[in-house]
Amino acid sequence: RALAEALRSAGYDALAAGNTTVSAPLDALRGFAAAAREAGLPLLLANAECDDEEGDEEEGDAEGDEEEGDEEVVCAETLAGMTERRAIVERGGLRIGIFSLLPEDLPERVSRDNVEGTTFGAPLESARQTVRALREEGAHVVVLLSHADRSETAPRRTLELISRLSSEEAPDLVIAASTAGLAIRIRTAEEGPPVLAVSGESLGRAVIERAAGGSGPWTLADAGAVPLPEPGDAVLGRILQSWHTGYCSAQARSLRGGTLTGPMEAEDMLELIVRVCREQTHAELAILNQGMVARRAFPLEGELTPASIRRAMPYDNELRVASIRGAQLAKLAPRLLAAEEILVAGLEKRRTTYYINGRALDPDARYRVVTIDFIAQGGDGLIEDPSRLGFEPAEPDEEGHVMVADRLASWLDLRPEGEDLDPDDRLDLYT
């Protein structure tokens, strides 16, 4: 609720759901969506709908209003039910239609629990339908918030999408999300709408004007990046100030065992996370995805703080553990070792034999495996049927922490004072 109120008071009128949004803990996501809706801040997603939406409606008509009502309650708990297809915002007589799109294959990348009951339609067809609907509803200008892919490929995928739309089907302005690490850039597809892509360290600003006399079309007069402003809104300022003191005292302090002897790169951090995960859960095998760290936050230098670790690990991942039979691991092993985005510690293959920590894998033995909730729930499509492996939340650490970033900070804080941390130290991942 506090986050929704802060965004609303800062001037936001609508939000686009992104892949990170969809990966948030489901209960938290539901709570935020409800609070945002109450604050008049719709969470938009045009190409998601409840599974078998049309069939459910027909079944409800046939069996009575009570059955239809039950289906609506179930749908409301899904991602499709939490979001809205489109919104219209009015400013000075200008009706601005807004919608957002996510990639059709998103369910393969996020926690499956979060997309259960939701079907993602093709972005191209959803764009056509939504632009048409917004214009029929009287929108003068239509803006697409596109999250067509993640990271640096997002603007390219967005351009590919709009190049397939005719002039009647295309929005008037496209804002391409997920462009971390990119400088501001304005790109226009051939005879298509302007595309605005902004890095995570600045805000995008687009000015839309009508020709002299007020009778011509609305056009993009100016677009660019603006630095993040100081909060000028009184309400937002009070909210931020109330968080400031507590945040700084808890997050900006130097960790006792976190003084680096040199720059720490993303790979160094992942190695350290593997070590901490295995130590704290007494696991023989660790499975992590490299995307759990934000590469734009590196290199880290000097003294690590809880805040610097949270910037480097922004996704609130928690540890999950399971005792898995060797026969099941043998089936999973080829996929683990072939996945480029996955770091596996404790597993290797020599010729035709798999080894766990230097010993040949025993199909009848059980192995303790640690991973993060994202992978344990089917994220990145690594585990086809995660429920069969029986992952459960790991016990909290000595300080009661459950999130990996907090556990890492606590682990560093418990190291001997004055013992510096060498980022180049490497573990033997197989023994």
Short mmCIF file of C-alpha atoms in Angstrom, two decimals, residues 32-348:
data_model
loop_
_atom_site.label_atom_id
_atom_site.label_comp_id
_atom_site.label_asym_id
_atom_site.label_seq_id
_atom_site.Cartn_x
_atom_site.Cartn_y
_atom_site.Cartn_z
CA PHE A 32 0.27 -4.69 -4.47
CA ALA A 33 -2.14 -5.06 -7.41
CA ALA A 34 -5.10 -4.58 -5.08
CA ALA A 35 -3.52 -1.55 -3.38
CA ALA A 36 -2.58 -0.01 -6.75
CA ARG A 37 -6.11 -0.48 -8.09
CA GLU A 38 -7.52 1.15 -4.94
CA ALA A 39 -5.12 4.08 -5.43
CA GLY A 40 -6.29 4.54 -9.02
CA LEU A 41 -3.05 3.17 -10.45
CA PRO A 42 -3.88 0.31 -12.84
CA LEU A 43 -1.37 -2.47 -13.44
CA LEU A 44 -1.60 -3.01 -17.20
CA LEU A 45 -1.14 -6.17 -19.26
CA ALA A 46 -2.97 -6.47 -22.59
CA ASN A 47 -1.99 -9.94 -23.76
CA ALA A 48 -2.92 -12.04 -20.72
CA GLU A 49 -6.25 -13.70 -20.10
CA CYS A 50 -7.61 -16.36 -17.78
CA ASP A 51 -7.27 -19.92 -19.05
CA ASP A 52 -10.32 -21.10 -21.02
CA GLU A 53 -11.94 -17.72 -20.43
CA GLU A 54 -14.55 -18.15 -23.14
CA GLY A 55 -15.28 -21.75 -22.15
CA ASP A 56 -15.73 -20.79 -18.50
CA GLU A 57 -18.25 -18.12 -19.43
CA GLU A 58 -20.28 -20.56 -21.53
CA GLU A 59 -20.24 -23.13 -18.75
CA GLY A 60 -21.41 -20.53 -16.28
CA ASP A 61 -24.34 -19.55 -18.50
CA ALA A 62 -25.37 -23.19 -18.80
CA GLU A 63 -25.14 -24.10 -15.14
CA GLY A 64 -26.32 -20.89 -13.56
CA ASP A 65 -25.05 -17.63 -12.11
CA GLU A 66 -23.50 -19.30 -9.09
CA GLU A 67 -21.06 -21.31 -11.22
CA GLU A 68 -20.14 -18.23 -13.24
CA GLY A 69 -19.45 -16.32 -10.04
CA ASP A 70 -17.11 -19.06 -8.85
CA GLU A 71 -15.12 -18.83 -12.07
CA GLU A 72 -14.80 -15.06 -11.66
CA VAL A 73 -13.35 -15.45 -8.17
CA VAL A 74 -10.77 -17.95 -9.44
CA CYS A 75 -9.86 -15.70 -12.37
CA ALA A 76 -9.45 -12.70 -10.06
CA GLU A 77 -6.66 -14.54 -8.22
CA THR A 78 -4.63 -15.10 -11.40
CA LEU A 79 -2.20 -12.68 -13.00
CA ALA A 80 -4.78 -11.96 -15.70
CA GLY A 81 -7.32 -11.09 -13.02
CA MET A 82 -4.91 -8.79 -11.20
CA THR A 83 -4.15 -6.70 -14.28
CA GLU A 84 -6.17 -4.55 -16.66
CA ARG A 85 -6.06 -4.69 -20.45
CA ARG A 86 -5.85 -0.94 -21.08
CA ALA A 87 -6.43 2.49 -19.56
CA ILE A 88 -7.23 6.01 -20.74
CA VAL A 89 -5.79 9.04 -18.95
CA GLU A 90 -7.08 12.55 -19.72
CA ARG A 91 -4.88 15.65 -19.52
CA GLY A 92 -6.01 19.06 -20.75
CA GLY A 93 -8.48 17.61 -23.19
CA LEU A 94 -6.00 15.04 -24.50
CA ARG A 95 -7.18 11.45 -24.03
CA ILE A 96 -4.10 9.19 -23.77
CA GLY A 97 -4.68 5.47 -24.25
CA ILE A 98 -2.10 3.24 -22.56
CA PHE A 99 -1.45 -0.50 -22.75
CA SER A 100 1.45 -2.88 -22.15
CA LEU A 101 2.66 -6.18 -23.60
CA LEU A 102 4.79 -9.04 -22.32
CA PRO A 103 6.43 -11.77 -24.44
CA GLU A 104 4.31 -14.79 -25.29
CA ASP A 105 6.92 -17.18 -23.87
CA LEU A 106 7.09 -15.44 -20.47
CA PRO A 107 5.73 -18.51 -18.59
CA GLU A 108 8.95 -20.33 -19.50
CA ARG A 109 11.03 -17.71 -17.65
CA VAL A 110 9.15 -17.02 -14.43
CA SER A 111 7.84 -18.93 -11.44
CA ARG A 112 5.10 -21.19 -12.74
CA ASP A 113 2.90 -20.64 -9.69
CA ASN A 114 2.67 -16.96 -10.69
CA VAL A 115 1.31 -17.64 -14.17
CA GLU A 116 -0.94 -20.56 -13.30
CA GLY A 117 -4.40 -20.01 -14.76
CA THR A 118 -3.14 -17.34 -17.19
CA THR A 119 -2.58 -17.64 -20.93
CA PHE A 120 -0.35 -15.19 -22.80
CA GLY A 121 -1.50 -14.25 -26.27
CA ALA A 122 0.65 -13.25 -29.22
CA PRO A 123 1.83 -9.63 -28.68
CA LEU A 124 1.22 -8.72 -32.32
CA GLU A 125 -2.45 -9.66 -32.36
CA SER A 126 -3.00 -8.21 -28.87
CA ALA A 127 -1.48 -4.90 -30.04
CA ARG A 128 -3.81 -4.75 -33.02
CA GLN A 129 -6.91 -5.45 -30.92
CA THR A 130 -5.96 -3.06 -28.12
CA VAL A 131 -5.04 -0.11 -30.35
CA ARG A 132 -8.33 -0.55 -32.20
CA ALA A 133 -10.28 -0.70 -28.92
CA LEU A 134 -8.58 2.40 -27.49
CA ARG A 135 -9.25 4.44 -30.62
CA GLU A 136 -12.90 3.34 -30.58
CA GLU A 137 -13.05 4.49 -26.94
CA GLY A 138 -11.93 7.96 -28.00
CA ALA A 139 -8.17 7.96 -27.32
CA HIS A 140 -6.42 10.79 -29.20
CA VAL A 141 -2.96 9.26 -28.62
CA VAL A 142 -2.09 5.62 -27.94
CA VAL A 143 1.06 4.72 -25.99
CA LEU A 144 2.50 1.20 -25.83
CA LEU A 145 4.65 0.22 -22.85
CA SER A 146 6.54 -2.67 -24.43
CA HIS A 147 8.35 -5.33 -22.48
CA ALA A 148 8.85 -7.56 -25.54
CA ASP A 149 11.99 -9.15 -24.15
CA ARG A 150 14.44 -8.78 -21.30
CA SER A 151 17.71 -6.83 -21.05
CA GLU A 152 19.48 -5.38 -24.06
CA THR A 153 17.40 -7.18 -26.71
CA ALA A 154 14.14 -5.53 -25.62
CA PRO A 155 14.29 -2.48 -27.95
CA ARG A 156 15.15 -4.67 -30.95
CA ARG A 157 12.26 -7.03 -30.25
CA THR A 158 9.98 -4.03 -29.84
CA LEU A 159 11.03 -2.66 -33.23
CA GLU A 160 10.35 -6.04 -34.80
CA LEU A 161 6.88 -6.01 -33.29
CA ILE A 162 5.81 -2.56 -34.47
CA SER A 163 7.31 -3.04 -37.94
CA ARG A 164 4.56 -5.62 -38.53
CA LEU A 165 1.76 -3.19 -37.64
CA SER A 166 0.10 -1.06 -40.30
CA SER A 167 -0.25 2.69 -39.73
CA GLU A 168 -3.86 2.18 -38.58
CA GLU A 169 -2.84 -0.56 -36.14
CA ALA A 170 0.28 1.07 -34.68
CA PRO A 171 0.40 3.11 -31.46
CA ASP A 172 1.59 6.74 -31.64
CA LEU A 173 4.45 6.32 -29.17
CA VAL A 174 6.28 3.24 -27.88
CA ILE A 175 8.27 3.09 -24.66
CA ALA A 176 10.55 0.04 -24.63
CA ALA A 177 11.20 -1.27 -21.14
CA SER A 178 13.93 -3.51 -19.73
CA THR A 179 16.80 -1.46 -21.13
CA ALA A 180 19.14 -1.57 -18.15
CA GLY A 181 22.60 -0.39 -19.06
CA LEU A 182 21.53 1.35 -22.26
CA ALA A 183 21.81 5.05 -22.88
CA ILE A 184 18.67 6.93 -23.91
CA ARG A 185 17.94 6.50 -27.55
CA ILE A 186 15.06 7.29 -29.88
CA ARG A 187 14.61 4.92 -32.76
CA THR A 188 11.94 4.89 -35.41
CA ALA A 189 11.04 1.91 -37.53
CA GLU A 190 10.34 2.61 -41.20
CA GLU A 191 7.15 4.70 -41.31
CA GLY A 192 6.45 3.60 -37.74
CA PRO A 193 5.95 5.37 -34.42
CA PRO A 194 8.85 6.77 -32.38
CA VAL A 195 10.37 4.29 -29.91
CA LEU A 196 11.77 5.64 -26.66
CA ALA A 197 14.18 3.48 -24.64
CA VAL A 198 15.56 4.74 -21.33
CA SER A 199 18.22 3.33 -19.02
CA GLY A 200 17.41 2.50 -15.43
CA GLU A 201 19.39 5.49 -14.13
CA SER A 202 17.13 8.14 -15.66
CA LEU A 203 13.56 8.97 -16.51
CA GLY A 204 12.18 9.25 -20.01
CA ARG A 205 10.29 12.37 -21.04
CA ALA A 206 8.18 12.65 -24.18
CA VAL A 207 6.31 15.84 -25.16
CA ILE A 208 3.31 15.41 -27.45
CA GLU A 209 1.90 18.50 -29.17
CA ARG A 210 -0.84 19.33 -31.61
CA ALA A 211 -0.16 21.47 -34.68
CA ALA A 212 -0.99 25.20 -34.62
CA GLY A 213 -4.72 25.84 -34.61
CA GLY A 214 -5.48 22.66 -32.69
CA SER A 215 -6.90 20.82 -35.69
CA GLY A 216 -3.91 18.79 -36.87
CA PRO A 217 -2.65 15.44 -35.60
CA TRP A 218 -0.88 14.98 -32.29
CA THR A 219 2.86 14.56 -32.86
CA LEU A 220 5.95 13.85 -30.79
CA ALA A 221 7.55 17.26 -30.31
CA ASP A 222 10.45 16.27 -28.10
CA ALA A 223 11.83 13.25 -26.26
CA GLY A 224 14.87 12.71 -24.10
CA ALA A 225 16.24 11.60 -20.77
CA VAL A 226 15.92 13.63 -17.62
CA PRO A 227 17.85 12.96 -14.38
CA LEU A 228 15.98 11.48 -11.47
CA PRO A 229 14.46 14.52 -9.72
CA GLU A 230 14.51 15.43 -6.09
CA PRO A 231 11.07 14.66 -4.66
CA GLY A 232 9.08 17.88 -4.86
CA ASP A 233 5.74 16.43 -3.87
CA ALA A 234 5.06 16.98 -0.17
CA VAL A 235 3.35 13.63 0.36
CA LEU A 236 6.05 11.69 -1.45
CA GLY A 237 8.72 13.62 0.47
CA ARG A 238 7.17 12.64 3.81
CA ILE A 239 6.99 8.97 2.78
CA LEU A 240 10.61 8.91 1.64
CA GLN A 241 11.81 10.77 4.73
CA SER A 242 10.05 8.29 7.00
CA TRP A 243 11.97 5.46 5.33
CA HIS A 244 15.29 7.26 5.10
CA THR A 245 16.64 7.04 8.64
CA GLY A 246 15.75 3.41 9.21
CA TYR A 247 17.01 2.37 5.80
CA CYS A 248 20.38 4.08 6.17
CA SER A 249 21.02 2.72 9.66
CA ALA A 250 20.28 -0.82 8.53
CA GLN A 251 21.53 -0.86 4.96
CA ALA A 252 24.37 1.64 4.57
CA ARG A 253 26.67 0.29 7.28
CA SER A 254 29.87 -1.55 6.36
CA LEU A 255 29.77 -5.30 6.83
CA ARG A 256 32.48 -6.49 9.21
CA GLY A 257 33.92 -9.14 6.89
CA GLY A 258 33.04 -7.41 3.65
CA THR A 259 36.11 -5.31 2.85
CA LEU A 260 37.20 -6.25 -0.68
CA THR A 261 40.85 -6.57 -1.65
CA GLY A 262 39.96 -5.69 -5.26
CA PRO A 263 37.01 -5.18 -7.63
CA MET A 264 34.28 -7.81 -7.36
CA GLU A 265 32.64 -8.80 -10.66
CA ALA A 266 29.32 -10.58 -11.12
CA GLU A 267 31.05 -13.97 -11.49
CA ASP A 268 32.88 -13.41 -8.19
CA MET A 269 29.58 -12.67 -6.46
CA LEU A 270 27.96 -15.81 -7.89
CA GLU A 271 30.85 -17.93 -6.61
CA LEU A 272 30.42 -16.42 -3.16
CA ILE A 273 26.66 -17.04 -3.22
CA VAL A 274 27.29 -20.70 -4.12
CA ARG A 275 29.63 -21.05 -1.16
CA VAL A 276 27.21 -19.48 1.29
CA CYS A 277 24.22 -21.46 -0.02
CA ARG A 278 26.00 -24.80 0.31
CA GLU A 279 27.46 -24.01 3.72
CA GLN A 280 24.21 -22.81 5.24
CA THR A 281 22.09 -25.68 3.94
CA HIS A 282 24.72 -28.47 4.08
CA ALA A 283 23.92 -29.20 0.43
CA GLU A 284 26.02 -31.31 -1.90
CA LEU A 285 24.69 -29.68 -5.04
CA ALA A 286 23.80 -26.02 -5.74
CA ILE A 287 21.81 -24.78 -8.73
CA LEU A 288 21.68 -21.02 -9.34
CA ASN A 289 20.73 -18.89 -12.33
CA GLN A 290 23.19 -16.18 -13.27
CA GLY A 291 20.32 -13.74 -13.73
CA MET A 292 19.86 -13.55 -9.95
CA VAL A 293 22.54 -10.83 -9.94
CA ALA A 294 22.15 -7.49 -11.72
CA ARG A 295 25.29 -7.08 -13.80
CA ARG A 296 24.82 -3.32 -14.06
CA ALA A 297 25.66 -3.11 -10.32
CA PHE A 298 29.20 -4.39 -10.84
CA PRO A 299 32.05 -4.07 -10.19
CA LEU A 300 31.72 -3.68 -6.44
CA GLU A 301 34.67 -2.10 -4.67
CA GLY A 302 35.77 -1.12 -1.19
CA GLU A 303 33.48 -2.06 1.67
CA LEU A 304 30.36 -4.09 1.01
CA THR A 305 27.15 -2.94 2.67
CA PRO A 306 23.71 -4.58 2.89
CA ALA A 307 22.55 -1.94 0.40
CA SER A 308 25.27 -2.74 -2.17
CA ILE A 309 24.44 -6.45 -1.91
CA ARG A 310 20.73 -5.78 -2.39
CA ARG A 311 21.49 -3.66 -5.46
CA ALA A 312 23.57 -6.52 -6.82
CA MET A 313 20.86 -9.08 -5.93
CA PRO A 314 17.57 -7.23 -6.44
CA TYR A 315 15.10 -10.10 -6.85
CA ASP A 316 14.29 -11.16 -3.26
CA ASN A 317 15.22 -14.79 -3.95
CA GLU A 318 14.89 -17.32 -1.13
CA LEU A 319 16.66 -20.66 -0.72
CA ARG A 320 14.88 -23.95 -1.41
CA VAL A 321 16.25 -27.40 -0.53
CA ALA A 322 15.32 -30.95 -1.46
CA SER A 323 16.59 -34.48 -1.01
CA ILE A 324 16.65 -35.89 -4.53
CA ARG A 325 17.30 -39.44 -5.66
CA GLY A 326 20.33 -39.98 -7.85
CA ALA A 327 18.16 -41.44 -10.62
CA GLN A 328 16.18 -38.20 -10.79
CA LEU A 329 19.37 -36.13 -10.81
CA ALA A 330 20.74 -38.25 -13.66
CA LYS A 331 17.70 -37.32 -15.76
CA LEU A 332 18.05 -33.64 -14.86
CA ALA A 333 21.85 -33.45 -15.21
CA PRO A 334 22.07 -33.01 -19.02
CA ARG A 335 19.77 -30.01 -18.90
CA LEU A 336 21.63 -28.50 -15.93
CA LEU A 337 25.02 -28.73 -17.59
CA ALA A 338 23.76 -27.51 -20.97
CA ALA A 339 21.97 -24.40 -19.69
CA GLU A 340 24.17 -21.36 -20.31
CA GLU A 341 22.47 -19.19 -17.70
CA ILE A 342 22.79 -21.80 -14.94
CA LEU A 343 25.65 -22.21 -12.47
CA VAL A 344 25.82 -25.74 -11.05
CA ALA A 345 28.18 -26.48 -8.19
CA GLY A 346 29.00 -30.08 -7.28
CA LEU A 347 28.05 -31.74 -10.57
CA GLU A 348 30.31 -32.68 -13.46
#
